Amino acid sequence: MAKNRKMLGDILVENKIITNEQLERALEEQKTSKEKLGKLLVRQGYLTDEQLLEVLEFSLGIPRVQIGLMDINPEIVKLLPTTLISKHQVLPLSVNQGRLTLIMADPLNYQAVDDVRISTGLDVVPVMASERELEAAIQQYTALQVDSKMEKLLGELNQYNYGAIIENEFTGLEITDDAPVIRMVNSLLKQAVQGGASDIHIEPLEKDVRVRFRIDGELWEVLTLPKKSFPAIVSRIKIMGNLDISEKRIPQDGRTRLMIEGREIDFRISTLPSIHGEKIVMRILDRSNAIISLARLGFSLTNEERIKSLITRPHGMIIVTGPTGSGKTTTLYSVLTELNNPNRNIVTLEDPVEYSLIGINQVQINNKAGLNFPAGLRSILRQDPDIIMVGEMRDSETAGLGVRAALTGHLFFSTLHTNSAAGSIARMVNMGVENYLLSSSLAGIVSQRLIRRLCKNCCQPYELEAETATQLNMTEYIGKDFYAPVGCNMCRNSGYVGRMALHEVLVVGPGMRKAITNMIQSEDELEKIAISEGMITMREDGINKAYTGLTSLQEVMKGVLLGG
């Protein structure tokens, strides 16, 4: 690798892209950061991705390709194990007369070329692509493709003798680490993490077992497993999650933690009895991506200013609301990280604790031991807290204690499941909170939900027609450019890559306090008052993000305008 770095550095210096001094500084930092030299130089601002590709193409004569425009055959991708693809950030493109064309971000990575040559037995012809494009394409193909290694495992699963495993299920004997069942489970977990999945679904059907990954909010079928392997797979996953392998009649919940590609990954395991066997869902919690700064949560500038004004208050109740899986916990963790300092005592009460936050006291609910939300919150109030976060207000007792905490000088955060910020006020009243107490304690409400981001590689602009604009009550946008999803290799032909949140931030002002005190519970009336006091509705936030090309109007309509 030293040779690689020197050659790349020499090329950049010879072409006067960087100076010798800049190269020396980068090489010195590289000793500790362990980054690739090109990526490090880009991060330091010495050159851009485009400059790096241009100089390598000119100096080495290696052609550059645009992955989004290439017709990549999934069968060619299977020539390389996903572990090798992820390790070296390479992607097979085509094979012709014993020569494998290999897409690389770093064509000077000779170790990658040698490993691919040894693995495939083919000569390697490198071509270049931008690192961003390549990362997106690798995530797509490794997430959903069954490579040659996985196909071999499927063959072993079909031929394996499961009798011994089933006999040992109840004796506590461990399955050997080289058993196909263990290797298949490990491969599925690794493939899901590499592909950016949020959940793994393992579902027994009548004749076989379906495995699906949830990626960007959508479920994608990955492979089918033989039905006879299912009892052993369930037992293996239960052992990993410290669950009772002999109990098949009731749902169970557990969790496990694994190191995958140098990252600590938590898996939250849920089993559910069905007519064909126990359905398993594993939620993937990537600790390296757990904490996101407020600036990266996708708030508009106005909404970011409003939420910062809320969280810097000395006391009051702040509610984050939205449907299941809308990123409420991520938002709360980001807020707590922003507020975390040695001068504050921050305590959370969660079920479950999803990520460990350094410097914050996190309490796990344990209903069997009597530690539920009301009991835990009472105890926290005796712990001299400055800031309290309760994972969810599920009952009137917890809501009442939260109001009490906010009124007695604490900053109190929690979540609710409602469709809008204004709807949370009626929900709190319905939970038994007195109007005059709610109007005094409530500082603000953040409502959010997730929608998909447009793929930048293939989205196409179009002018909004008058008929559509009229139907959507958007006549002020007639003739304006919006963007439509198309589909390409970069986005699994879906037109979308990744997700983002839409928000509305309701800051309780004088008009809203008066309305709550006067027992106005109509969601429409409360929303009108919130808008008059500066709230941008989720609908408006969505349209603004569609207009700037971050998402499509179709996605906003599905998520907000039609109440999806």
PDB file of C-alpha atoms in Angstrom, residues 139-273:
ATOM      1  CA  GLN A 139     -24.815  -1.185  -1.618  1.00  0.00           C
ATOM      2  CA  GLN A 140     -27.503  -1.997  -4.180  1.00  0.00           C
ATOM      3  CA  TYR A 141     -25.942  -5.151  -5.593  1.00  0.00           C
ATOM      4  CA  THR A 142     -24.604  -6.620  -2.346  1.00  0.00           C
ATOM      5  CA  ALA A 143     -27.935  -6.070  -0.572  1.00  0.00           C
ATOM      6  CA  LEU A 144     -30.140  -8.088  -2.882  1.00  0.00           C
ATOM      7  CA  GLN A 145     -27.863 -10.408  -4.876  1.00  0.00           C
ATOM      8  CA  VAL A 146     -27.203 -14.022  -3.945  1.00  0.00           C
ATOM      9  CA  ASP A 147     -23.503 -14.424  -4.754  1.00  0.00           C
ATOM     10  CA  SER A 148     -21.649 -17.679  -5.500  1.00  0.00           C
ATOM     11  CA  LYS A 149     -20.744 -18.142  -1.827  1.00  0.00           C
ATOM     12  CA  MET A 150     -24.390 -17.835  -0.799  1.00  0.00           C
ATOM     13  CA  GLU A 151     -25.478 -20.226  -3.551  1.00  0.00           C
ATOM     14  CA  LYS A 152     -22.968 -22.783  -2.288  1.00  0.00           C
ATOM     15  CA  LEU A 153     -24.384 -22.361   1.227  1.00  0.00           C
ATOM     16  CA  LEU A 154     -27.913 -22.888  -0.090  1.00  0.00           C
ATOM     17  CA  GLY A 155     -26.729 -26.140  -1.642  1.00  0.00           C
ATOM     18  CA  GLU A 156     -25.235 -27.246   1.678  1.00  0.00           C
ATOM     19  CA  LEU A 157     -28.457 -26.355   3.516  1.00  0.00           C
ATOM     20  CA  ASN A 158     -30.427 -28.597   1.168  1.00  0.00           C
ATOM     21  CA  GLN A 159     -28.112 -31.555   1.817  1.00  0.00           C
ATOM     22  CA  TYR A 160     -27.517 -31.041   5.543  1.00  0.00           C
ATOM     23  CA  ASN A 161     -28.702 -33.520   8.199  1.00  0.00           C
ATOM     24  CA  TYR A 162     -30.887 -31.484  10.549  1.00  0.00           C
ATOM     25  CA  GLY A 163     -31.886 -34.396  12.752  1.00  0.00           C
ATOM     26  CA  ALA A 164     -28.928 -33.962  15.099  1.00  0.00           C
ATOM     27  CA  ILE A 165     -29.623 -30.256  15.551  1.00  0.00           C
ATOM     28  CA  ILE A 166     -33.303 -30.770  16.269  1.00  0.00           C
ATOM     29  CA  GLU A 167     -32.496 -33.536  18.753  1.00  0.00           C
ATOM     30  CA  ASN A 168     -30.038 -31.224  20.529  1.00  0.00           C
ATOM     31  CA  GLU A 169     -32.413 -28.239  20.627  1.00  0.00           C
ATOM     32  CA  PHE A 170     -33.586 -29.019  24.119  1.00  0.00           C
ATOM     33  CA  THR A 171     -30.271 -30.247  25.591  1.00  0.00           C
ATOM     34  CA  GLY A 172     -28.340 -26.979  25.294  1.00  0.00           C
ATOM     35  CA  LEU A 173     -25.652 -28.495  23.048  1.00  0.00           C
ATOM     36  CA  GLU A 174     -24.178 -25.933  20.658  1.00  0.00           C
ATOM     37  CA  ILE A 175     -24.236 -26.283  16.908  1.00  0.00           C
ATOM     38  CA  THR A 176     -20.671 -26.341  15.541  1.00  0.00           C
ATOM     39  CA  ASP A 177     -19.426 -23.003  14.261  1.00  0.00           C
ATOM     40  CA  ASP A 178     -18.795 -24.365  10.757  1.00  0.00           C
ATOM     41  CA  ALA A 179     -22.355 -25.665  10.351  1.00  0.00           C
ATOM     42  CA  PRO A 180     -24.094 -24.334   7.216  1.00  0.00           C
ATOM     43  CA  VAL A 181     -26.909 -22.946   9.377  1.00  0.00           C
ATOM     44  CA  ILE A 182     -24.551 -20.700  11.341  1.00  0.00           C
ATOM     45  CA  ARG A 183     -22.691 -19.610   8.230  1.00  0.00           C
ATOM     46  CA  MET A 184     -25.968 -18.819   6.462  1.00  0.00           C
ATOM     47  CA  VAL A 185     -27.270 -16.726   9.381  1.00  0.00           C
ATOM     48  CA  ASN A 186     -23.932 -14.884   9.609  1.00  0.00           C
ATOM     49  CA  SER A 187     -23.942 -14.240   5.855  1.00  0.00           C
ATOM     50  CA  LEU A 188     -27.497 -12.876   5.954  1.00  0.00           C
ATOM     51  CA  LEU A 189     -26.661 -10.503   8.811  1.00  0.00           C
ATOM     52  CA  LYS A 190     -23.525  -9.256   7.085  1.00  0.00           C
ATOM     53  CA  GLN A 191     -25.287  -8.841   3.729  1.00  0.00           C
ATOM     54  CA  ALA A 192     -28.102  -6.855   5.343  1.00  0.00           C
ATOM     55  CA  VAL A 193     -25.659  -4.504   7.077  1.00  0.00           C
ATOM     56  CA  GLN A 194     -23.581  -4.018   3.917  1.00  0.00           C
ATOM     57  CA  GLY A 195     -26.736  -3.301   1.924  1.00  0.00           C
ATOM     58  CA  GLY A 196     -28.015  -0.636   4.311  1.00  0.00           C
ATOM     59  CA  ALA A 197     -31.088  -2.619   5.427  1.00  0.00           C
ATOM     60  CA  SER A 198     -32.994  -1.521   8.526  1.00  0.00           C
ATOM     61  CA  ASP A 199     -34.771  -4.855   9.113  1.00  0.00           C
ATOM     62  CA  ILE A 200     -34.435  -8.536   8.186  1.00  0.00           C
ATOM     63  CA  HIS A 201     -37.650 -10.551   7.774  1.00  0.00           C
ATOM     64  CA  ILE A 202     -37.394 -14.365   7.879  1.00  0.00           C
ATOM     65  CA  GLU A 203     -40.856 -15.750   7.126  1.00  0.00           C
ATOM     66  CA  PRO A 204     -41.930 -19.415   7.000  1.00  0.00           C
ATOM     67  CA  LEU A 205     -44.360 -20.089   4.161  1.00  0.00           C
ATOM     68  CA  GLU A 206     -46.154 -23.331   3.328  1.00  0.00           C
ATOM     69  CA  LYS A 207     -43.340 -24.898   1.296  1.00  0.00           C
ATOM     70  CA  ASP A 208     -40.260 -22.734   1.871  1.00  0.00           C
ATOM     71  CA  VAL A 209     -38.850 -19.777   3.825  1.00  0.00           C
ATOM     72  CA  ARG A 210     -38.761 -16.228   2.448  1.00  0.00           C
ATOM     73  CA  VAL A 211     -36.022 -13.758   3.439  1.00  0.00           C
ATOM     74  CA  ARG A 212     -36.651 -10.055   2.853  1.00  0.00           C
ATOM     75  CA  PHE A 213     -34.684  -6.888   3.697  1.00  0.00           C
ATOM     76  CA  ARG A 214     -36.282  -3.515   4.363  1.00  0.00           C
ATOM     77  CA  ILE A 215     -34.234  -0.884   2.540  1.00  0.00           C
ATOM     78  CA  ASP A 216     -35.293   2.790   2.397  1.00  0.00           C
ATOM     79  CA  GLY A 217     -38.639   1.819   3.884  1.00  0.00           C
ATOM     80  CA  GLU A 218     -39.452  -0.789   1.190  1.00  0.00           C
ATOM     81  CA  LEU A 219     -39.303  -4.590   1.546  1.00  0.00           C
ATOM     82  CA  TRP A 220     -37.137  -6.438  -1.011  1.00  0.00           C
ATOM     83  CA  GLU A 221     -37.046 -10.208  -1.373  1.00  0.00           C
ATOM     84  CA  VAL A 222     -33.479 -11.497  -1.147  1.00  0.00           C
ATOM     85  CA  LEU A 223     -33.620 -15.294  -1.286  1.00  0.00           C
ATOM     86  CA  THR A 224     -35.635 -18.402  -0.486  1.00  0.00           C
ATOM     87  CA  LEU A 225     -34.412 -20.980   2.039  1.00  0.00           C
ATOM     88  CA  PRO A 226     -35.391 -24.663   2.206  1.00  0.00           C
ATOM     89  CA  LYS A 227     -38.213 -25.289   4.708  1.00  0.00           C
ATOM     90  CA  LYS A 228     -36.350 -28.165   6.374  1.00  0.00           C
ATOM     91  CA  SER A 229     -33.588 -25.742   7.443  1.00  0.00           C
ATOM     92  CA  PHE A 230     -35.990 -23.407   9.232  1.00  0.00           C
ATOM     93  CA  PRO A 231     -36.105 -25.024  12.734  1.00  0.00           C
ATOM     94  CA  ALA A 232     -32.306 -24.916  12.895  1.00  0.00           C
ATOM     95  CA  ILE A 233     -32.185 -21.301  11.674  1.00  0.00           C
ATOM     96  CA  VAL A 234     -34.764 -20.249  14.283  1.00  0.00           C
ATOM     97  CA  SER A 235     -32.799 -22.053  17.007  1.00  0.00           C
ATOM     98  CA  ARG A 236     -29.571 -20.371  15.943  1.00  0.00           C
ATOM     99  CA  ILE A 237     -31.112 -16.883  16.004  1.00  0.00           C
ATOM    100  CA  LYS A 238     -32.774 -17.576  19.371  1.00  0.00           C
ATOM    101  CA  ILE A 239     -29.446 -18.692  20.846  1.00  0.00           C
ATOM    102  CA  MET A 240     -27.853 -15.456  19.586  1.00  0.00           C
ATOM    103  CA  GLY A 241     -30.630 -13.420  21.251  1.00  0.00           C
ATOM    104  CA  ASN A 242     -30.658 -15.418  24.532  1.00  0.00           C
ATOM    105  CA  LEU A 243     -34.225 -16.570  23.872  1.00  0.00           C
ATOM    106  CA  ASP A 244     -35.901 -19.816  24.919  1.00  0.00           C
ATOM    107  CA  ILE A 245     -35.422 -22.207  21.986  1.00  0.00           C
ATOM    108  CA  SER A 246     -37.967 -24.666  23.407  1.00  0.00           C
ATOM    109  CA  GLU A 247     -40.784 -22.077  23.506  1.00  0.00           C
ATOM    110  CA  LYS A 248     -42.585 -21.767  20.172  1.00  0.00           C
ATOM    111  CA  ARG A 249     -46.108 -20.841  21.271  1.00  0.00           C
ATOM    112  CA  ILE A 250     -45.619 -17.234  22.410  1.00  0.00           C
ATOM    113  CA  PRO A 251     -43.769 -14.196  20.985  1.00  0.00           C
ATOM    114  CA  GLN A 252     -40.277 -13.503  22.324  1.00  0.00           C
ATOM    115  CA  ASP A 253     -37.949 -10.500  22.180  1.00  0.00           C
ATOM    116  CA  GLY A 254     -34.174 -10.450  22.500  1.00  0.00           C
ATOM    117  CA  ARG A 255     -31.084  -8.751  21.175  1.00  0.00           C
ATOM    118  CA  THR A 256     -27.505  -9.474  20.227  1.00  0.00           C
ATOM    119  CA  ARG A 257     -24.429  -7.437  19.277  1.00  0.00           C
ATOM    120  CA  LEU A 258     -21.919  -8.304  16.550  1.00  0.00           C
ATOM    121  CA  MET A 259     -18.836  -6.736  14.997  1.00  0.00           C
ATOM    122  CA  ILE A 260     -19.329  -6.474  11.237  1.00  0.00           C
ATOM    123  CA  GLU A 261     -16.633  -4.836   9.095  1.00  0.00           C
ATOM    124  CA  GLY A 262     -15.174  -3.167  12.181  1.00  0.00           C
ATOM    125  CA  ARG A 263     -18.543  -1.661  13.231  1.00  0.00           C
ATOM    126  CA  GLU A 264     -20.549  -2.505  16.334  1.00  0.00           C
ATOM    127  CA  ILE A 265     -24.014  -3.578  15.176  1.00  0.00           C
ATOM    128  CA  ASP A 266     -26.965  -4.333  17.469  1.00  0.00           C
ATOM    129  CA  PHE A 267     -29.738  -6.655  16.307  1.00  0.00           C
ATOM    130  CA  ARG A 268     -33.122  -6.502  18.038  1.00  0.00           C
ATOM    131  CA  ILE A 269     -34.841  -9.864  17.580  1.00  0.00           C
ATOM    132  CA  SER A 270     -38.597 -10.463  17.604  1.00  0.00           C
ATOM    133  CA  THR A 271     -40.294 -13.842  17.104  1.00  0.00           C
ATOM    134  CA  LEU A 272     -43.992 -14.315  16.383  1.00  0.00           C
ATOM    135  CA  PRO A 273     -45.812 -17.684  16.082  1.00  0.00           C
TER     136      PRO A 273
END
